[in-house]
């Protein structure tokens, strides 16, 4: 699996599972016991030691509460400002700064080996587990076996369970130490087992890759994973900016990449009005709360954040927290107008779909497709095309504009 498709348990709880994959109706036939018998044979075929299979899986039962956590359908997305206020807290900024300082020698070594900014590692570390204080409470093998048995994403979790068993075989962790999130994520930066198996690094030289307890292992493993997602050393990831009162708002959005010189020409400046370098660096303008809300330029390294977690609110929050740990001041929250509530969001999506826009499922969530459709419909209605759904926009849609 190239990317982390599940968010940390904390973010799922905070978002009301808003980003869980759309669940196609499926039902489980056959007993868990029968499934487990088959899986045990496959695990041995895949190279797991028979003794490990027997000692960890014999007599295991399914945990049906895991399936209901996974099936829980999201309510509605929170706004970016609400989301980031809950997650990118001043406390996490401070503890991130302190962690970078406390682990300075390891981070220096990591920067030479992997080139990932310490602030970025610290931001994920803070968001995923508050530096180890919340790594989840569920036995990971049982969660993974339950999700692998379940029809919804069985194949993916089958691979994760095999990876978890191989971590035990390798001697990194014992089965009873594997306590994590209900979705099977492990360690202080909440790695899925396949990522743990493929990217974890023994950086303190004790012979084990220990993402539960070892600061050096956690730092280097997270850096190694971030590098694998395409991180480019020494480049920025996100920068707060200021937008002019008027501009061609339809240029905003993660799918639009213009050179920084073009943004400068349109009147985009640094957060305090300072001039940005008019160079060829590609950047997307993000206006998650519309033209009157906070504004950011997202640079190529920002892609790492959207690969870590596909929720744009999570990605911008993590990237912003990293800039704060790196010394940036708190963002200007602007004065965004109120967004639509959940039912209004669904109504807007239904109206957009009726007009022929491809918005996917009318689920009340502001995904990439919905944002693009809003921009196009705003242009047609003669409204500022910033991709942010307002009451004014819904009124225009209702009246057929
Ligand atoms: Ca180690």
Coordinates of C-alpha atoms and ligand atoms in Angstrom, one line a residue:
X1 CA 0.0 0.0 0.0
X2 CA 1.7 3.2 -1.1
X3 CA -0.1 5.6 1.2
X4 CA -1.7 5.7 4.6
X5 CA -5.4 5.6 3.8
X6 CA -6.6 5.5 7.4
X7 CA -6.4 8.4 9.7
X8 CA -5.3 8.1 13.3
X9 CA -8.0 7.1 15.7
X10 CA -8.1 10.5 17.3
X11 CA -8.8 12.3 14.0
X12 CA -11.5 9.9 13.1
X13 CA -13.2 10.5 16.5
X14 CA -12.9 14.2 16.1
X15 CA -14.3 14.2 12.6
X16 CA -17.1 11.8 13.4
X17 CA -15.5 9.3 11.0
X18 CA -16.3 11.8 8.2
X19 CA -13.5 10.5 6.1
X20 CA -14.0 6.7 6.4
X21 CA -14.3 5.3 2.9
X22 CA -17.8 5.1 1.5
X23 CA -19.1 1.7 2.7
X24 CA -20.6 -0.4 0.0
X25 CA -23.2 -2.6 1.5
X26 CA -21.7 -6.0 2.1
X27 CA -22.3 -8.9 4.5
X28 CA -20.1 -11.5 6.0
X29 CA -20.9 -15.1 5.2
X30 CA -19.2 -17.9 7.0
X31 CA -17.8 -18.0 10.5
X32 CA -14.8 -16.1 11.8
X33 CA -13.3 -19.4 13.0
X34 CA -13.5 -20.9 9.5
X35 CA -12.0 -17.8 8.0
X36 CA -9.2 -17.9 10.6
X37 CA -8.3 -21.5 9.7
X38 CA -7.9 -20.5 6.1
X39 CA -5.9 -17.4 6.9
X40 CA -3.5 -19.3 9.1
X41 CA -2.5 -21.5 6.2
X42 CA -2.1 -18.5 3.9
X43 CA 0.1 -16.7 6.5
X44 CA 2.5 -19.7 6.6
X45 CA 2.5 -19.7 2.8
X46 CA 3.3 -16.0 2.9
X47 CA 6.4 -16.8 5.0
X48 CA 5.3 -16.3 8.6
X49 CA 6.7 -18.8 11.0
X50 CA 4.2 -21.6 11.9
X51 CA 5.0 -21.1 15.5
X52 CA 4.2 -17.4 15.4
X53 CA 0.9 -18.2 13.6
X54 CA -0.1 -20.7 16.2
X55 CA 0.9 -18.7 19.3
X56 CA -0.8 -15.5 18.1
X57 CA -4.0 -16.7 16.3
X58 CA -5.0 -20.0 17.9
X59 CA -8.4 -19.5 19.7
X60 CA -8.7 -15.9 18.6
X61 CA -12.2 -14.4 18.4
X62 CA -13.5 -11.5 16.3
X63 CA -14.1 -8.2 18.0
X64 CA -17.4 -7.0 16.5
X65 CA -17.0 -3.5 18.0
X66 CA -14.1 -3.0 15.5
X67 CA -16.5 -3.6 12.6
X68 CA -19.0 -1.2 14.0
X69 CA -16.3 1.4 14.4
X70 CA -15.3 0.8 10.8
X71 CA -18.9 0.9 9.5
X72 CA -19.9 4.0 11.4
X73 CA -20.9 6.4 8.7
X74 CA -19.5 9.9 8.9
X75 CA -21.8 12.7 9.8
X76 CA -20.6 15.9 8.2
X77 CA -17.2 17.4 7.9
X78 CA -16.2 20.1 10.2
X79 CA -14.9 23.4 8.8
X80 CA -11.2 23.8 8.5
X81 CA -11.0 26.4 11.3
X82 CA -13.0 24.2 13.7
X83 CA -10.9 21.2 12.9
X84 CA -7.5 22.9 13.2
X85 CA -8.5 24.7 16.4
X86 CA -9.1 21.3 18.0
X87 CA -5.9 19.7 16.6
X88 CA -3.2 22.3 16.1
X89 CA -3.4 23.5 19.7
X90 CA -1.0 25.9 21.3
X91 CA 0.0 23.0 23.6
X92 CA 1.0 20.9 20.7
X93 CA 3.0 23.8 19.2
X94 CA 4.9 24.1 22.5
X95 CA 5.4 20.4 23.0
X96 CA 6.6 20.0 19.4
X97 CA 9.1 22.8 19.9
X98 CA 10.3 21.2 23.1
X99 CA 10.6 17.7 21.5
X100 CA 12.7 19.0 18.6
X101 CA 15.0 20.7 21.2
X102 CA 15.1 17.7 23.5
X103 CA 16.0 15.3 20.6
X104 CA 18.3 17.7 18.8
X105 CA 21.1 15.3 18.3
X106 CA 18.9 12.6 16.7
X107 CA 17.1 15.2 14.5
X108 CA 20.5 16.5 13.3
X109 CA 21.5 12.9 12.4
X110 CA 18.1 12.3 10.7
X111 CA 18.4 15.5 8.7
X112 CA 21.7 14.3 7.3
X113 CA 20.3 10.8 6.5
X114 CA 16.8 11.7 5.3
X115 CA 16.5 15.5 4.9
X116 CA 13.1 15.8 6.5
X117 CA 12.4 18.9 8.5
X118 CA 12.3 18.0 12.3
X119 CA 9.2 20.2 12.6
X120 CA 7.3 18.0 10.1
X121 CA 8.1 14.9 12.0
X122 CA 7.2 16.6 15.3
X123 CA 3.8 17.7 13.9
X124 CA 2.8 14.2 12.9
X125 CA 4.1 12.9 16.2
X126 CA 2.0 15.4 18.1
X127 CA -1.2 14.8 16.1
X128 CA -1.0 11.0 16.0
X129 CA -0.2 10.3 19.6
X130 CA 0.8 13.4 21.5
X131 CA 4.3 12.0 21.7
X132 CA 3.3 8.6 22.8
X133 CA 0.6 9.4 25.3
X134 CA -2.3 8.1 23.1
X135 CA -1.3 5.2 20.9
X136 CA -4.7 3.4 21.1
X137 CA -5.8 0.6 23.5
X138 CA -6.8 -2.2 21.2
X139 CA -4.9 -5.5 20.6
X140 CA -3.7 -4.8 17.1
X141 CA -3.7 -8.5 15.9
X142 CA -7.3 -9.0 16.9
X143 CA -8.4 -5.7 15.3
X144 CA -6.6 -6.6 12.1
X145 CA -8.0 -10.2 12.0
X146 CA -11.5 -8.8 12.5
X147 CA -11.1 -6.2 9.7
X148 CA -9.5 -8.9 7.5
X149 CA -12.5 -11.2 8.0
X150 CA -14.9 -8.4 7.4
X151 CA -16.1 -8.1 3.8
X152 CA -15.5 -4.3 3.4
X153 CA -11.7 -4.0 3.1
X154 CA -10.7 -7.6 3.7
X155 CA -7.9 -7.9 1.3
X156 CA -6.1 -4.8 2.5
X157 CA -6.3 -5.9 6.2
X158 CA -5.2 -9.4 5.3
X159 CA -2.0 -7.9 4.1
X160 CA -1.7 -5.8 7.2
X161 CA -2.2 -8.8 9.4
X162 CA 0.5 -10.7 7.6
X163 CA 2.8 -7.7 8.0
X164 CA 2.1 -7.5 11.7
X165 CA 3.0 -11.2 12.1
X166 CA 6.2 -10.6 10.2
X167 CA 7.1 -7.7 12.6
X168 CA 6.8 -10.3 15.4
X169 CA 8.9 -12.8 13.5
X170 CA 11.6 -10.2 12.9
X171 CA 11.8 -9.7 16.7
X172 CA 10.8 -6.0 16.7
X173 CA 7.8 -6.4 19.0
X174 CA 6.1 -9.2 20.9
X175 CA 2.5 -9.9 20.1
X176 CA 1.3 -8.7 23.6
X177 CA 3.1 -5.4 23.0
X178 CA 1.1 -4.7 19.9
X179 CA -1.6 -2.4 21.3
X180 CA -2.8 0.3 19.0
X181 CA -5.8 2.0 17.3
X182 CA -8.9 0.1 16.4
X183 CA -7.8 0.3 12.8
X184 CA -4.5 -1.6 13.6
X185 CA -2.1 1.4 13.6
X186 CA 0.9 1.1 15.8
X187 CA 3.4 3.3 17.6
X188 CA 3.9 6.9 18.4
X189 CA 3.4 8.0 14.8
X190 CA 0.7 5.4 14.2
X191 CA 2.0 3.3 11.4
X192 CA 0.0 0.6 9.7
X193 CA 1.8 -2.7 10.0
X194 CA 2.9 -2.8 6.4
X195 CA 4.5 0.6 6.7
X196 CA 6.1 -0.5 10.0
X197 CA 7.5 -3.6 8.3
X198 CA 8.7 -1.7 5.2
X199 CA 9.9 1.6 6.6
X200 CA 10.8 1.2 10.3
X201 CA 14.5 1.8 11.1
X202 CA 16.5 0.7 14.1
X203 CA 18.2 4.0 14.8
X204 CA 19.4 3.4 18.4
X205 CA 21.2 0.2 17.4
X206 CA 19.6 -2.2 19.9
X207 CA 18.6 -4.6 17.1
X208 CA 14.8 -3.8 17.3
X209 CA 12.7 -1.4 15.4
X210 CA 10.7 -0.1 18.3
X211 CA 8.1 2.6 17.4
X212 CA 6.4 2.3 20.8
X213 CA 9.3 3.5 23.0
X214 CA 12.5 4.5 21.2
X215 CA 12.8 8.2 20.3
X216 CA 15.6 7.6 17.7
X217 CA 13.6 4.7 16.1
X218 CA 10.4 6.8 15.9
X219 CA 12.2 9.8 14.5
X220 CA 14.2 7.9 11.8
X221 CA 11.3 5.7 10.8
X222 CA 8.9 8.6 10.4
X223 CA 11.6 10.4 8.4
X224 CA 12.2 7.3 6.2
X225 CA 8.4 7.0 5.6
X226 CA 8.0 10.7 4.8
X227 CA 11.0 10.5 2.4
X228 CA 9.3 7.6 0.6
X229 CA 6.3 9.8 0.1
X230 CA 8.4 12.2 -2.0
X231 CA 9.8 14.7 0.5
X232 CA 12.4 17.0 -1.0
X233 CA 15.0 18.2 1.5
X234 CA 15.3 21.9 2.1
X235 CA 12.0 22.9 0.4
X236 CA 9.1 24.5 2.1
X237 CA 5.7 22.8 2.4
X238 CA 3.1 25.4 3.4
X239 CA 3.2 29.2 3.8
X240 CA 0.5 31.5 5.1
X241 CA -0.2 34.3 2.7
X242 CA -2.4 37.3 2.2
X243 CA -4.7 37.6 -0.8
X244 CA -5.9 40.9 -2.4
X245 CA -9.5 42.1 -2.1
X246 CA -10.1 41.0 -5.7
X247 CA -8.5 38.4 -7.8
X248 CA -9.4 35.5 -10.1
X249 CA -10.5 33.2 -7.3
X250 CA -11.0 30.3 -9.6
X251 CA -7.2 29.8 -9.5
X252 CA -7.4 28.6 -5.9
X253 CA -7.6 24.9 -5.2
X254 CA -5.1 22.1 -4.7
X255 CA -5.6 21.0 -8.3
X256 CA -4.3 24.3 -9.6
X257 CA -0.5 24.8 -9.6
X258 CA 0.9 28.2 -10.7
X259 CA 4.4 29.6 -10.3
X260 CA 5.0 31.8 -7.3
X261 CA 5.7 34.6 -9.9
X262 CA 2.1 34.3 -11.1
X263 CA 0.7 34.5 -7.6
X264 CA 2.8 37.6 -7.0
X265 CA 1.4 39.1 -10.2
X266 CA -2.1 38.5 -8.9
X267 CA -1.3 40.4 -5.7
X268 CA -0.6 37.5 -3.3
X269 CA 1.9 38.5 -0.6
X270 CA 3.4 37.0 2.5
X271 CA 1.2 36.9 5.6
X272 CA 2.4 40.4 6.8
X273 CA 2.2 41.9 3.3
X274 CA 5.9 41.2 2.6
X275 CA 6.8 40.5 -1.1
X276 CA 7.1 36.9 -2.1
X277 CA 10.0 35.8 -4.3
X278 CA 8.7 36.0 -7.9
X279 CA 10.2 32.7 -9.0
X280 CA 9.2 29.5 -10.7
X281 CA 8.4 27.5 -7.6
X282 CA 5.0 25.8 -8.2
X283 CA 2.3 26.4 -5.6
X284 CA -1.4 26.0 -5.0
X285 CA -3.4 28.6 -3.3
X286 CA -5.6 27.1 -0.5
X287 CA -8.6 29.0 0.7
X288 CA -10.4 26.4 2.7
X289 CA -12.8 28.9 4.3
X290 CA -13.2 31.0 1.1
X291 CA -11.7 34.3 0.1
X292 CA -12.2 35.9 3.5
X293 CA -10.7 33.1 5.5
X294 CA -7.1 32.0 6.1
X295 CA -4.9 31.7 3.0
X296 CA -2.0 29.4 2.3
X297 CA 0.4 28.6 -0.6
X298 CA 1.0 24.8 -0.7
X299 CA 4.3 23.8 -2.2
X300 CA 5.3 20.4 -3.8
X301 CA 6.3 19.0 -0.4
X302 CA 2.7 19.5 0.8
X303 CA 1.8 16.4 -1.2
X304 CA 3.4 14.4 1.6
X305 CA 0.7 15.5 4.0
X306 CA -2.2 14.6 1.6
X307 CA -0.5 11.2 1.2
X308 CA -0.2 10.7 4.9
X309 CA -3.9 11.4 5.2
X310 CA -6.3 12.2 2.4
X311 CA -8.5 14.6 4.4
X312 CA -7.6 18.1 3.2
X313 CA -8.5 19.5 6.6
X314 CA -6.1 17.1 8.3
X315 CA -3.3 17.7 5.8
X316 CA -3.4 21.5 6.1
X317 CA -3.7 21.2 9.9
X318 CA -0.6 19.0 10.1
X319 CA 1.3 21.2 7.6
X320 CA 0.3 24.3 9.5
X321 CA 1.2 22.8 12.9
X322 CA 4.7 22.0 11.4
X323 CA 5.1 25.6 10.3
X324 CA 4.2 26.7 13.9
X325 CA 6.7 24.3 15.4
X326 CA 9.2 25.7 12.9
X327 CA 8.6 29.2 14.2
X328 CA 5.8 30.7 12.1
X329 CA 3.3 32.9 14.0
X330 CA -0.3 31.9 14.5
X331 CA -2.5 32.3 11.4
X332 CA -4.7 35.1 10.5
X333 CA -8.1 33.5 10.8
X334 CA -9.7 36.2 8.7
X335 CA -13.5 36.8 8.8
X336 CA -15.0 33.9 6.8
X337 CA -18.7 34.0 6.4
X338 CA -20.6 31.0 7.8
X339 CA -20.5 27.8 5.7
X340 CA -23.5 25.6 5.1
X341 CA -24.6 23.1 7.7
X342 CA -24.7 19.4 6.9
X343 CA -28.2 19.0 5.4
X344 CA -27.6 22.2 3.4
X345 CA -24.3 20.7 2.1
X346 CA -26.2 17.6 0.9
X347 CA -28.9 19.8 -0.7
X348 CA -26.1 21.8 -2.5
X349 CA -24.5 18.6 -3.7
X350 CA -27.9 17.3 -5.0
X351 CA -28.5 20.6 -6.8
X352 CA -25.0 20.4 -8.3
X353 CA -25.5 16.8 -9.4
X354 CA -28.8 17.7 -11.0
X355 CA -27.0 20.4 -13.0
X356 CA -24.6 17.7 -14.3
X357 CA -21.6 18.3 -12.1
X358 CA -19.7 15.2 -11.0
X359 CA -19.6 15.4 -7.3
X360 CA -19.7 11.7 -6.5
X361 CA -21.9 10.8 -3.6
X362 CA -24.0 13.5 -2.0
X363 CA -22.5 12.9 1.4
X364 CA -22.3 16.3 2.9
X365 CA -18.5 16.3 2.7
X366 CA -16.3 18.9 0.9
X367 CA -14.2 16.5 -1.2
X368 CA -12.0 17.5 -4.2
X369 CA -14.8 16.8 -6.6
X370 CA -17.4 18.9 -4.7
X371 CA -14.9 21.8 -4.3
X372 CA -14.2 21.8 -8.1
X373 CA -18.0 21.7 -8.9
X374 CA -18.6 24.6 -6.5
X375 CA -15.9 26.7 -8.3
X376 CA -17.4 26.1 -11.7
X377 CA -20.9 26.8 -10.5
X378 CA -19.9 29.9 -8.7
X379 CA -18.3 31.2 -11.9
X380 CA -21.5 30.5 -13.8
X381 CA -23.6 32.3 -11.2
X382 CA -21.3 35.3 -11.2
X383 CA -20.1 34.8 -7.6
X384 CA -16.5 34.8 -6.4
X385 CA -15.3 31.3 -7.4
X386 CA -13.3 30.4 -4.3
X387 CA -14.8 26.9 -3.9
X388 CA -16.3 27.8 -0.5
X389 CA -20.1 27.1 -0.2
X390 CA -22.0 30.0 1.3
X391 CA -25.7 30.7 1.9
X392 CA -25.6 33.1 -1.0
X393 CA -24.3 30.3 -3.3
X394 CA -27.0 27.9 -2.1
X395 CA -29.6 30.5 -2.7
X396 CA -28.3 31.0 -6.2
X397 CA -28.4 27.3 -6.9
X398 CA -32.0 27.0 -5.6
X399 CA -33.1 29.8 -7.9
X400 CA -31.6 28.0 -10.8
X401 CA -28.6 30.3 -11.4
Ligands
LIG1 CA1 16.0 0.2 18.1

